[in-house]
Each structure stands twice: as structure tokens, then as C-alpha cells.
Short mmCIF file of C-alpha atoms in Angstrom, two decimals:
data_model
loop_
_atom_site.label_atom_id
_atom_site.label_comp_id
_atom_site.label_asym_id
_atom_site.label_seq_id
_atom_site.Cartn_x
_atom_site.Cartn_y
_atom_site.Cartn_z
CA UNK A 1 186.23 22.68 16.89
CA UNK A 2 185.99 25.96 14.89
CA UNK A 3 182.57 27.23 13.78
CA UNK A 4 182.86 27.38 9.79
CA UNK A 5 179.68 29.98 8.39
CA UNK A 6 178.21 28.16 5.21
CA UNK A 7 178.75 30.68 2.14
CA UNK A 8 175.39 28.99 0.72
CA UNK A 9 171.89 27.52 1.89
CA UNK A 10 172.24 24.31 1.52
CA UNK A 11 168.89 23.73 0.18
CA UNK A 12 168.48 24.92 -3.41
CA UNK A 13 164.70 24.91 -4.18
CA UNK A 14 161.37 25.03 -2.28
CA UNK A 15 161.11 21.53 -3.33
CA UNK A 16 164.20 20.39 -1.55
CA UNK A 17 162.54 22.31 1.38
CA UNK A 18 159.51 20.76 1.30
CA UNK A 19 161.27 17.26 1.16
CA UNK A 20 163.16 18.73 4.25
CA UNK A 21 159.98 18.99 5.75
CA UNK A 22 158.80 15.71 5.12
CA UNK A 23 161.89 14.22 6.32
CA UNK A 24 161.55 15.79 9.72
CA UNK A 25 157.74 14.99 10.16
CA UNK A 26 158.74 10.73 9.41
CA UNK A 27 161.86 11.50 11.60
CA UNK A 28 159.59 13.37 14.38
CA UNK A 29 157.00 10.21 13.89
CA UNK A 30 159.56 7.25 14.67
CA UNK A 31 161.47 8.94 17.74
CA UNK A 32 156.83 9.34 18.60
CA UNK A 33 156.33 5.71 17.76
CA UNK A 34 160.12 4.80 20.03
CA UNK A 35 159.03 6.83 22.89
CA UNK A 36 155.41 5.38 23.04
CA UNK A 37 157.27 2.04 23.21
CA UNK A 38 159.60 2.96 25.49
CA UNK A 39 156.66 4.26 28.06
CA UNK A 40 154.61 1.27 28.04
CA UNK A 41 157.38 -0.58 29.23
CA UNK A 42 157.95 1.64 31.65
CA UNK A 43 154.77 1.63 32.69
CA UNK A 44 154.56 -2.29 32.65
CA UNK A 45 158.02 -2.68 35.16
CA UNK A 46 155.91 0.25 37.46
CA UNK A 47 153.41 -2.15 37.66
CA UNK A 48 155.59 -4.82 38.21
CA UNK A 49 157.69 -2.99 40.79
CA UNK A 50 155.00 -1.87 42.59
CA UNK A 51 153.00 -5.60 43.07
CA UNK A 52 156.67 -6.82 44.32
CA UNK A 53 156.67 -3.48 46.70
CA UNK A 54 153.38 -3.45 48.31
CA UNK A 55 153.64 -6.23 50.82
CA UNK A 56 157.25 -5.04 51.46
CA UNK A 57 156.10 -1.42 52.09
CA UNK A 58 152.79 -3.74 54.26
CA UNK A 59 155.44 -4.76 56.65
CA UNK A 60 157.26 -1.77 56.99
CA UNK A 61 154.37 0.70 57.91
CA UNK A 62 153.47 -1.90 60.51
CA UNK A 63 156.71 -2.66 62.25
CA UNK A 64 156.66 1.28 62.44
CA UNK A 65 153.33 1.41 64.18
CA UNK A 66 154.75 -1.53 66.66
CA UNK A 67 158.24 0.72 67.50
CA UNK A 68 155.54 3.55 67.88
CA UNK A 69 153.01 1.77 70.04
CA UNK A 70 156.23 -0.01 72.35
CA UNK A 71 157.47 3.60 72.72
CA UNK A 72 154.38 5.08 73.26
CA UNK A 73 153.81 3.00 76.14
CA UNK A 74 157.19 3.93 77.39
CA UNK A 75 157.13 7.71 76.57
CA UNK A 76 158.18 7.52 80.41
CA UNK A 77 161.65 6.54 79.84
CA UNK A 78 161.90 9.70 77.60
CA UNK A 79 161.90 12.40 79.59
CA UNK A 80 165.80 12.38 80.82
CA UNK A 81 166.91 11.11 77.15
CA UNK A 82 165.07 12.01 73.82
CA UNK A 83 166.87 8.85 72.17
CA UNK A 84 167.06 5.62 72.36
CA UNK A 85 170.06 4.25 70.95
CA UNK A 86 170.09 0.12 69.95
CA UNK A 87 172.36 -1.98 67.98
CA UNK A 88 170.45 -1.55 64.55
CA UNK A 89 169.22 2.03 65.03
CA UNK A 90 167.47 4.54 67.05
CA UNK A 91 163.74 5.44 68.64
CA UNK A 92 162.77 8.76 70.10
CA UNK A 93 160.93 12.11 70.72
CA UNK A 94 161.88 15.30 68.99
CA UNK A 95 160.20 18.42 70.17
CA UNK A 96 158.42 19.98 66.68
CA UNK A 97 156.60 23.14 66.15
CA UNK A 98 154.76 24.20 63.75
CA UNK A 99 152.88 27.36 62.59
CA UNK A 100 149.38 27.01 60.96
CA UNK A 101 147.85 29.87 58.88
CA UNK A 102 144.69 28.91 57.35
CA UNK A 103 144.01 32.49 55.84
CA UNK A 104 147.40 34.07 54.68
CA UNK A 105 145.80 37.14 53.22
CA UNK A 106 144.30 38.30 56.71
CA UNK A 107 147.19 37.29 58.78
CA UNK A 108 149.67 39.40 56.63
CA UNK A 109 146.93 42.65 57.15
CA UNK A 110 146.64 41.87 60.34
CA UNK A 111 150.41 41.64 60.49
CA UNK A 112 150.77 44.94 58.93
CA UNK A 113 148.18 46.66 61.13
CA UNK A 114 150.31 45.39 63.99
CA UNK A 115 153.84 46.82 62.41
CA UNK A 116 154.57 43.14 62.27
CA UNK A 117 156.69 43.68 58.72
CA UNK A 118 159.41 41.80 59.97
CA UNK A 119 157.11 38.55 60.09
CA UNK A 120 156.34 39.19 55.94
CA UNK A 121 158.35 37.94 53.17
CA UNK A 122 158.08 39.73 50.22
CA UNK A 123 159.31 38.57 46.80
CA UNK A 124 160.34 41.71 44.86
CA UNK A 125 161.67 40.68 41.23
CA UNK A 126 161.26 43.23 37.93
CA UNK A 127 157.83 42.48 35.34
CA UNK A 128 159.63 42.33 32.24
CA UNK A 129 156.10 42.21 30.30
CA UNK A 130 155.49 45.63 32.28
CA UNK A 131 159.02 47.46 31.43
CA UNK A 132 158.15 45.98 27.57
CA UNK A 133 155.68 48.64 27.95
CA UNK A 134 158.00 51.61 28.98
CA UNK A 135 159.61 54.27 26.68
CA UNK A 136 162.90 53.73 25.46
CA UNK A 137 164.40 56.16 27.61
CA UNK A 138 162.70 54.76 30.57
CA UNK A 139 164.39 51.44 29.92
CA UNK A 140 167.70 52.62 29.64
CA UNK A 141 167.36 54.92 32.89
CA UNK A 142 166.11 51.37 34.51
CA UNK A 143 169.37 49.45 33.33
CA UNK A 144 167.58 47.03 30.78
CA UNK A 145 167.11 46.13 27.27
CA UNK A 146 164.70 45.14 25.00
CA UNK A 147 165.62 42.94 22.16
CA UNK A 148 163.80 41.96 18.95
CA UNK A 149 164.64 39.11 16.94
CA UNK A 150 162.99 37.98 14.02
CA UNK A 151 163.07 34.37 14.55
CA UNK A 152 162.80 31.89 12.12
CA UNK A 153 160.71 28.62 12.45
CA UNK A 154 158.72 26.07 10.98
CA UNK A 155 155.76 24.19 10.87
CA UNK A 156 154.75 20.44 9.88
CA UNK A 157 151.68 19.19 8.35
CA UNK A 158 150.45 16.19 10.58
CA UNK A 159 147.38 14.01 9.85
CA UNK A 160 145.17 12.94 12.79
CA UNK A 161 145.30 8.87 11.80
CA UNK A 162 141.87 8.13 13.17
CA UNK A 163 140.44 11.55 11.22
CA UNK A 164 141.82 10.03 8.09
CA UNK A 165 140.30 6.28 9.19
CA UNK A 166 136.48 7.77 9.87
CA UNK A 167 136.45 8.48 5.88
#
């Protein structure tokens, strides 16, 4: 579909822009009044969902801790196979290892006093409120732009309900 430019606002009068604004702020106050709706019966088939859950989820977490104790007292059998294959699925041991750092500050210094770089990430990205700050020339050595744009935008009037209600 082609883009057609309007020759002409389409609003006459500061009147027909204030009634503009009015029409957005009712507009902006049913799609409030929909959504608000629409959450609480969200909320109410959560609630729902998760009574009819939590005695499902019950017996789950303790059929795992039986298949954990039964294997547990069979780690044994484990040591030639990591996996136990059975008709409706699998129990096993997986070797896991895992690297705690409690203090990441004074394990990268310590990492860098040790020419242990190669052990650091480093995020490097450009601090576009910093090169906001730099000459124009600077900028365009650097690659970048800055651009201005005077944006338009509005503004609607709301009344607090229970403000108006205290009077």
C-alpha cells in the first residue's frame, strides 16, 4: 500500500484538538478498565491451576526422591555404566563441575596479578552518553553520529478517582 502525505492537518482548531485529547484519555481508560478485567481472570485460573497442580507436582517431587533414594543405594551398579536405561525412561550419574566465586572483584585482581587474562571476560561496547559529550570532529573521526529530533508528543489530563471522592 502506498504512503499518501496529507496536504492538511486534519484537525482545524485547538478545540478539535482538545476533543482529540479527550477522546484518547476515554479510549486509554476502557482498553485500562479491559485489561484490569482481563488480569483478574487471569489471576483467578492461576489460582485455579495451581490448587489442581500442587498435589500433582506433591507426587512428582516424591517419586523423584524414591528413584533417587533406590539409586542411591545402588550407586554400586554405576560405576561400569552411568545410565540406566528402562522401558519408560532413564536413571543415572553425570559427572558435574562447577566453579564457585564468592568475591568476583578479588578473583579477577588476583587473576590479573597472576597474568591470568585469559580467565577474564571483558564486555567492551561504546558509551553513547559519553561520545554525546565529544566534539563534532571527534565523532566523525570515531565513525558515529549524533542526531537531534525535535519530537512531538502529548500529554493527558487524568483525575486520581479516589482524590476526586475524598472532596
Amino acid at each position: 500500500m502506498a504512503r499518501t502525505a496529507l496536504k492538511e492537518p486534519q484537525l482545524k482548531s485547538w478545540e478539535a484538538v482538545n476533543q482529540t485529547l479527550a477522546d484518547i484519555a476515554e479510549a486509554r481508560r476502557e482498553i485500562e478498565l479491559e485489561q484490569a478485567a482481563c488480569n483478574e481472570q487471569v489471576d483467578q485460573l492461576k489460582t485455579e491451576s495451581k490448587d489442581k497442580l500442587k498435589p500433582l507436582l506433591e507426587l512428582v517431587k516424591a517419586n523423584e526422591l524414591k528413584l533417587k533414594e533406590f539409586c542411591e543405594a545402588r550407586k554400586s551398579e554405576f560405576t561400569q555404566i552411568k545410565t540406566k536405561k528402562l522401558t519408560h525412561g532413564s536413571v543415572g550419574y553425570r559427572l558435574s563441575t562447577t566453579v564457585s566465586i564468592p568475591d568476583p572483584v578479588f578473583t579477577c585482581q588476583v587473576l590479573k596479578e597472576l597474568q591470568l587474562e585469559h580467565c577474564i571476560r571483558t564486555k567492551t561496547e561504546p558509551d553513547k552518553e559519553a561520545i554525546k559529550q565529544l566534539t563534532p570532529e571527534q565523532i566523525a573521526e570515531i565513525g558515529a553520529s549524533v542526531n537531534t529530533r525535535n519530537t512531538f508528543g502529548y500529554d493527558i489530563e487524568t483525575v486520581d478517582p479516589t482524590a476526586t471522592a475524598a472532596h
